Coordinates of C-alpha atoms and ligand atoms in Angstrom, one line a residue:
M1 CA 62.6 35.8 17.5
A2 CA 59.5 36.9 15.9
Q3 CA 56.9 38.4 18.7
H4 CA 53.8 38.1 16.6
I5 CA 52.5 35.7 14.2
M6 CA 50.6 37.4 10.9
L7 CA 48.2 35.5 8.7
T8 CA 46.5 37.4 5.6
A9 CA 44.8 35.9 2.2
D10 CA 43.2 36.4 -0.9
R11 CA 40.7 34.2 -3.0
P12 CA 42.0 32.8 -6.3
T13 CA 39.2 34.5 -8.2
G14 CA 41.2 36.7 -10.5
K15 CA 44.3 38.7 -10.4
L16 CA 45.0 41.2 -7.4
H17 CA 44.2 45.0 -7.8
I18 CA 44.7 48.6 -5.9
G19 CA 42.0 47.7 -3.7
H20 CA 44.0 44.5 -2.8
Y21 CA 47.0 46.6 -2.5
I22 CA 46.0 49.4 -0.7
G23 CA 43.5 47.5 2.0
S24 CA 45.8 44.6 2.5
L25 CA 49.1 43.7 0.5
K26 CA 51.0 46.5 1.3
S27 CA 50.9 46.0 4.9
R28 CA 51.8 43.0 4.8
V29 CA 55.2 43.7 3.0
E30 CA 55.5 46.3 5.3
L31 CA 54.8 43.7 8.5
Q32 CA 57.4 41.3 6.5
N33 CA 59.8 43.6 6.4
N34 CA 59.6 45.0 10.2
G35 CA 61.0 42.1 11.6
E36 CA 58.7 41.3 14.6
Y37 CA 56.4 38.7 12.8
Q38 CA 56.6 35.5 11.8
N39 CA 54.4 35.9 8.2
F40 CA 52.1 33.8 6.7
V41 CA 50.3 34.3 3.6
M42 CA 47.6 32.2 1.9
I43 CA 46.0 31.4 -1.5
A44 CA 42.6 30.5 -0.4
D45 CA 41.1 28.7 -3.1
M46 CA 39.0 26.3 -1.0
Q47 CA 37.2 29.9 -0.3
A48 CA 37.3 30.9 -3.8
L49 CA 35.0 27.4 -4.5
T50 CA 32.3 28.2 -2.0
D51 CA 30.5 30.8 -4.7
N52 CA 32.9 29.3 -7.9
A53 CA 32.5 25.0 -7.5
R54 CA 31.3 24.8 -11.0
N55 CA 34.2 27.0 -12.1
P56 CA 37.4 25.5 -11.3
E57 CA 39.1 27.0 -13.8
K58 CA 39.1 30.2 -13.0
I59 CA 40.8 29.7 -9.5
Q60 CA 43.2 27.3 -11.3
N61 CA 43.4 29.8 -13.4
S62 CA 44.1 32.3 -10.8
L63 CA 46.1 30.4 -8.6
L64 CA 49.6 31.9 -10.0
Q65 CA 48.2 35.0 -10.9
V66 CA 48.0 35.6 -7.3
A67 CA 51.1 34.0 -6.9
L68 CA 52.7 36.8 -9.3
D69 CA 51.1 39.7 -7.8
Y70 CA 52.3 38.5 -4.5
L71 CA 55.9 38.9 -5.6
A72 CA 55.6 41.8 -7.6
V73 CA 54.4 43.7 -4.2
G74 CA 57.7 43.2 -2.4
L75 CA 56.3 39.8 -0.2
D76 CA 59.2 37.8 -0.5
P77 CA 59.4 33.1 0.1
N78 CA 62.5 33.6 2.1
K79 CA 60.5 36.4 4.7
S80 CA 57.3 34.5 4.3
T81 CA 55.0 31.3 4.2
I82 CA 53.2 31.4 1.3
F83 CA 51.0 28.9 0.5
V84 CA 47.6 27.0 -1.2
Q85 CA 45.2 26.1 1.9
S86 CA 43.4 23.1 -0.1
Q87 CA 47.0 21.3 0.6
I88 CA 46.4 21.7 4.6
P89 CA 44.3 19.4 5.1
A90 CA 44.2 20.3 9.3
L91 CA 42.2 23.3 8.4
N92 CA 39.1 21.4 7.3
E93 CA 39.1 19.5 10.2
L94 CA 39.5 22.2 12.4
T95 CA 36.5 24.4 10.5
M96 CA 34.8 21.0 11.7
Y97 CA 35.3 21.4 15.7
Y98 CA 34.8 25.2 14.9
L99 CA 31.0 24.6 13.1
D100 CA 30.0 23.4 16.8
L101 CA 30.7 26.6 18.6
V102 CA 28.3 28.7 16.3
T103 CA 24.7 28.5 15.3
L104 CA 23.3 28.9 12.0
S105 CA 21.5 32.6 12.9
R106 CA 25.1 34.1 14.1
L107 CA 26.4 33.1 10.6
E108 CA 23.5 34.1 8.7
R109 CA 23.7 37.9 10.7
N110 CA 27.4 38.6 9.2
P111 CA 27.3 41.6 7.2
T112 CA 29.5 41.1 5.2
V113 CA 28.2 38.0 3.8
K114 CA 24.8 39.2 3.3
T115 CA 26.1 41.9 1.5
E116 CA 28.0 39.3 -0.7
I117 CA 25.2 37.1 -0.8
Q118 CA 22.9 39.8 -2.3
Q119 CA 25.5 40.6 -4.7
K120 CA 26.7 37.3 -6.1
Q121 CA 22.9 36.9 -6.4
F122 CA 22.3 33.4 -5.1
G123 CA 18.7 34.5 -3.7
E124 CA 17.5 31.3 -1.6
S125 CA 20.4 29.2 -3.3
V126 CA 23.3 30.1 -0.8
P127 CA 25.7 27.0 -0.8
A128 CA 26.4 26.0 2.5
G129 CA 30.3 26.2 2.3
F130 CA 29.2 30.0 1.5
L131 CA 27.3 30.4 4.5
I132 CA 30.6 29.2 6.4
Y133 CA 33.4 30.7 4.7
P134 CA 33.9 32.9 8.4
V135 CA 34.4 30.0 10.2
S136 CA 37.0 28.0 7.5
Q137 CA 38.7 31.3 7.3
T138 CA 38.6 31.4 11.6
A139 CA 40.2 27.5 11.3
D140 CA 43.1 29.5 8.6
I141 CA 44.1 31.8 11.0
T142 CA 43.8 29.7 14.1
A143 CA 46.1 26.9 12.8
F144 CA 49.0 29.3 12.1
K145 CA 48.1 31.1 15.7
A146 CA 48.2 34.2 14.3
D147 CA 47.3 37.7 16.4
T148 CA 47.9 39.5 13.5
V149 CA 45.9 39.7 10.1
P150 CA 46.0 42.4 7.8
V151 CA 42.9 43.1 5.6
G152 CA 40.5 45.7 4.6
D153 CA 37.5 46.7 5.9
D154 CA 35.2 44.3 4.6
Q155 CA 37.1 42.1 6.7
E156 CA 36.0 43.7 10.3
P157 CA 33.2 41.0 11.3
M158 CA 35.5 38.5 10.1
M159 CA 37.4 39.2 12.8
E160 CA 34.9 39.9 14.9
Q161 CA 33.6 36.1 14.4
A162 CA 36.8 34.4 14.6
R163 CA 38.0 36.0 18.3
E164 CA 34.3 34.6 19.0
I165 CA 35.2 31.3 17.9
V166 CA 38.1 31.2 19.6
R167 CA 36.7 32.6 22.9
A168 CA 33.9 29.6 22.6
F169 CA 36.5 27.3 22.2
N170 CA 39.0 27.7 24.4
N171 CA 36.4 28.2 27.8
T172 CA 34.7 24.9 26.2
Y173 CA 37.5 22.8 26.5
Q174 CA 38.9 24.9 29.2
C175 CA 42.4 25.5 26.8
S176 CA 44.3 28.0 25.9
V177 CA 45.5 26.2 22.9
L178 CA 44.0 29.1 20.2
V179 CA 44.6 32.9 20.3
E180 CA 42.7 35.8 19.8
P181 CA 43.4 37.4 16.4
Q182 CA 43.1 41.4 15.8
G183 CA 42.2 42.4 12.5
Y184 CA 45.4 45.2 11.2
F185 CA 43.2 48.1 9.0
P186 CA 44.7 50.6 7.3
P187 CA 44.5 54.2 7.9
K188 CA 41.1 55.3 7.7
G189 CA 39.6 56.0 4.6
Q190 CA 41.7 53.5 3.0
G191 CA 40.5 50.3 4.3
R192 CA 38.0 50.1 0.9
L193 CA 38.5 51.2 -2.0
P194 CA 35.7 52.4 -4.3
G195 CA 35.8 50.9 -7.9
L196 CA 36.5 52.7 -10.7
D197 CA 32.5 53.2 -11.3
G198 CA 32.3 54.8 -8.1
N199 CA 30.6 51.2 -6.4
A200 CA 31.5 51.4 -2.8
K201 CA 33.9 48.1 -3.1
M202 CA 36.2 47.5 -5.9
S203 CA 36.4 44.0 -6.6
K204 CA 37.3 41.1 -9.1
S205 CA 34.2 39.9 -9.1
L206 CA 32.1 43.5 -10.6
N207 CA 34.5 44.2 -13.1
N208 CA 35.4 47.5 -11.7
A209 CA 39.1 47.6 -10.9
I210 CA 42.8 48.4 -11.9
Y211 CA 44.6 45.5 -11.9
L212 CA 48.4 45.2 -10.4
A213 CA 49.3 43.9 -13.8
D214 CA 47.2 46.3 -16.2
S215 CA 49.4 47.6 -18.7
A216 CA 50.3 50.9 -18.7
D217 CA 47.7 51.4 -21.5
E218 CA 45.3 49.5 -19.8
L219 CA 45.7 52.0 -17.0
H220 CA 45.0 55.3 -19.2
R221 CA 42.0 53.6 -20.3
K222 CA 40.5 53.1 -17.0
V223 CA 41.3 56.0 -15.7
M224 CA 40.2 58.2 -18.4
Q225 CA 36.5 55.8 -17.6
M226 CA 36.3 56.8 -14.1
Y227 CA 33.7 57.7 -12.6
T228 CA 33.4 61.5 -11.4
D229 CA 30.8 64.2 -10.5
P230 CA 28.2 63.7 -13.4
H231 CA 27.1 67.6 -12.3
H232 CA 30.2 68.9 -13.3
I233 CA 29.6 69.3 -17.1
H234 CA 31.6 71.8 -18.4
V235 CA 35.3 72.8 -17.2
N236 CA 33.8 76.4 -15.2
D237 CA 31.3 74.7 -13.1
P238 CA 31.7 73.7 -9.7
G239 CA 32.4 70.6 -9.2
Q240 CA 32.0 67.8 -6.1
V241 CA 34.8 65.8 -4.7
E242 CA 33.2 63.6 -2.2
G243 CA 32.0 60.5 -4.0
N244 CA 34.5 61.3 -6.7
T245 CA 35.9 58.1 -7.4
V246 CA 39.2 60.5 -9.0
F247 CA 39.7 62.4 -5.7
E248 CA 39.1 59.8 -3.3
Y249 CA 42.0 57.7 -5.3
L250 CA 44.0 60.9 -4.9
D251 CA 43.7 60.9 -1.2
V252 CA 45.0 57.4 -0.5
F253 CA 48.0 57.5 -3.6
D254 CA 49.1 60.4 -3.9
P255 CA 51.7 61.3 -1.6
D256 CA 51.5 64.5 -1.9
Q257 CA 48.6 66.2 -0.2
K258 CA 49.1 69.3 0.3
H259 CA 48.6 69.3 -4.0
V260 CA 45.3 67.5 -4.2
A261 CA 44.0 69.6 -1.1
E262 CA 44.5 72.7 -4.0
L263 CA 43.2 70.8 -7.2
K264 CA 40.1 70.3 -4.8
A265 CA 39.7 73.8 -4.2
Q266 CA 40.1 74.6 -7.8
Y267 CA 37.6 71.8 -8.3
Q268 CA 35.0 72.7 -6.5
H269 CA 35.3 76.3 -7.2
G270 CA 35.3 75.4 -10.9
G271 CA 37.8 75.8 -13.7
L272 CA 39.4 72.1 -13.1
G273 CA 38.3 69.8 -16.2
D274 CA 37.9 65.8 -15.4
V275 CA 40.4 65.1 -18.1
T276 CA 43.1 67.3 -16.0
V277 CA 42.8 66.0 -13.2
K278 CA 42.6 62.6 -14.6
K279 CA 45.5 62.6 -16.2
Y280 CA 47.4 63.7 -13.1
L281 CA 45.5 60.5 -10.9
E282 CA 47.1 58.8 -14.0
E283 CA 51.0 59.5 -13.0
V284 CA 50.5 59.1 -9.3
L285 CA 49.3 56.0 -10.0
D286 CA 51.9 54.9 -12.4
A287 CA 54.4 56.2 -10.0
V288 CA 53.7 53.2 -7.5
L289 CA 52.3 50.7 -10.3
A290 CA 55.1 50.9 -12.5
P291 CA 57.4 48.8 -10.5
I292 CA 54.9 46.5 -9.3
R293 CA 54.2 46.1 -13.1
N294 CA 58.3 45.4 -13.7
R295 CA 58.7 42.8 -11.4
R296 CA 56.0 41.1 -12.1
A297 CA 56.3 40.5 -15.7
E298 CA 60.3 39.1 -14.8
Y299 CA 58.9 36.0 -12.8
A300 CA 56.3 35.3 -15.1
K301 CA 58.8 34.0 -17.1
D302 CA 58.9 30.9 -15.0
L303 CA 56.0 29.7 -14.0
G304 CA 57.4 26.4 -12.8
E305 CA 59.5 28.2 -10.6
V306 CA 56.6 30.1 -9.1
A307 CA 54.6 27.1 -8.8
R308 CA 57.5 24.8 -6.8
M309 CA 57.7 28.1 -4.4
L310 CA 53.9 27.5 -3.5
Q311 CA 54.6 24.0 -2.8
K312 CA 57.5 24.4 -0.9
G313 CA 55.5 26.9 1.2
S314 CA 52.7 24.8 1.7
A315 CA 54.8 21.6 3.3
K316 CA 56.0 24.1 5.4
A317 CA 52.8 25.8 6.2
N318 CA 51.6 21.7 6.6
I319 CA 53.9 21.3 9.8
T320 CA 52.4 24.2 11.6
A321 CA 48.6 23.8 11.2
N322 CA 49.2 19.6 12.0
Q323 CA 51.0 21.0 15.4
T324 CA 47.5 23.0 16.0
L325 CA 45.0 20.2 15.4
E326 CA 47.4 17.9 17.2
E327 CA 46.5 20.2 20.5
V328 CA 43.2 21.0 19.4
R329 CA 42.2 17.3 19.3
A330 CA 44.0 17.1 22.5
A331 CA 41.5 20.0 24.1
V332 CA 38.6 18.0 22.3
G333 CA 39.2 14.9 23.9
V334 CA 39.4 13.0 20.3
N335 CA 43.3 11.9 20.6
Y336 CA 42.1 8.6 21.9
F337 CA 44.4 6.4 21.4
D338 CA 47.4 8.6 21.5
Ligands
LIG1 P1 36.0 38.3 -4.0 O1 35.1 39.7 -5.3 O2 36.4 37.6 -5.3 O3 35.6 37.9 -3.0 P2 38.1 40.7 -3.6 O4 38.2 41.9 -4.8 O5 36.3 40.9 -2.8 O6 37.6 39.3 -4.5 P3 39.3 39.3 -1.7 O7 40.1 38.0 -1.9 O8 38.0 38.6 -1.3 O9 39.2 40.0 -3.0 O10 40.3 40.4 -0.8 C1 41.3 39.7 -0.4 C2 42.1 41.5 0.5 O11 41.8 42.5 -0.2 C3 40.7 41.0 1.5 O12 42.1 41.3 3.2 C4 40.1 42.2 1.7 O13 39.8 42.9 2.9 C5 41.1 43.7 0.5 N1 40.6 44.1 -0.2 C6 39.5 43.1 -1.6 N2 39.0 44.4 -2.4 C7 39.6 45.6 -1.5 C8 38.7 47.2 -1.6 N3 38.5 47.4 -3.2 N4 39.5 48.6 -0.7 C9 40.7 47.9 0.4 N5 40.3 46.8 0.8 C10 40.2 45.3 0.0
LIG2 MG1 36.1 39.3 -1.1

């Protein structure tokens, strides 16, 4: 019997990239296979709509792409319930009860939401649904009573927000219906993979990503364009490894860290060219990505089957979410006619 419950999600705003892999997908597959977890993996299409309401095609087109990424990295529908947020009506009702337990100013203080509002250039026109998405995310997590949420570092404030809501709910209604979730973060330094352009975060919305679906040629092209040390012009110039994206990726992806240390020393001293290091990084990344890319291509041959997998997963997820909703309704006291 599983001792823990894991829930995690991705927004279907594009295909998944190697930042998702390092920040969350890799831990999910490990947790899925360790036997102590009941696993829920959600495609957060409602959350994606909060900043794409006028561009629903993007979400529709990304839904099966994200599902393919899941299957490609080894999420297994026989071991994990893989489902779609909009197909679980209970999540919306839970969100409404929770919204009454948070203040507007608390929502406005969320540092990740603040950064995203800037990045998305909403100005004064922040959609209300976007501002409250951490509350809806709390509904997603608590509907399944998840105690473990494998996520990247950008999600730390969301976990704190979720715990506050859980405590407020259980205190207010004098119950223990909801479970406090903990983030399950990757090892230090791997929780936020920078973008190819050196931007602090690789993101599907920032056009600076290596996708799990990228071909070997695309991988080559992207690695060759990567941001390095702009002052390292001649091979013999001493170069900087801090803030140098190529080395940051090697830190994360190369199992041979001794070799990475040697390369760094040589680069800092002078005498190691950017192209040489990039070629090496390309090999390291391809070793991780080639099997994922191949599996993805296999599953992509039958998209109907992928859609049916999501439909079945959603039916199963509804059963659990509806049970929690019943308990929440009883705790709040709106179960008048039971
Ligand atoms: P969007 O720009 O649409 O928000 P995103 O690239 O931020 O897309 P999400 O779907 O919001 O992706 O994030 C899904 C999961 O992947 C989260 O757990 C998040 O922490 C993790 N994640 C996303 N980008 C990175 C990254 N660059 N490094 C590590 N983890 C990441
Ligand atoms: Mg995001």
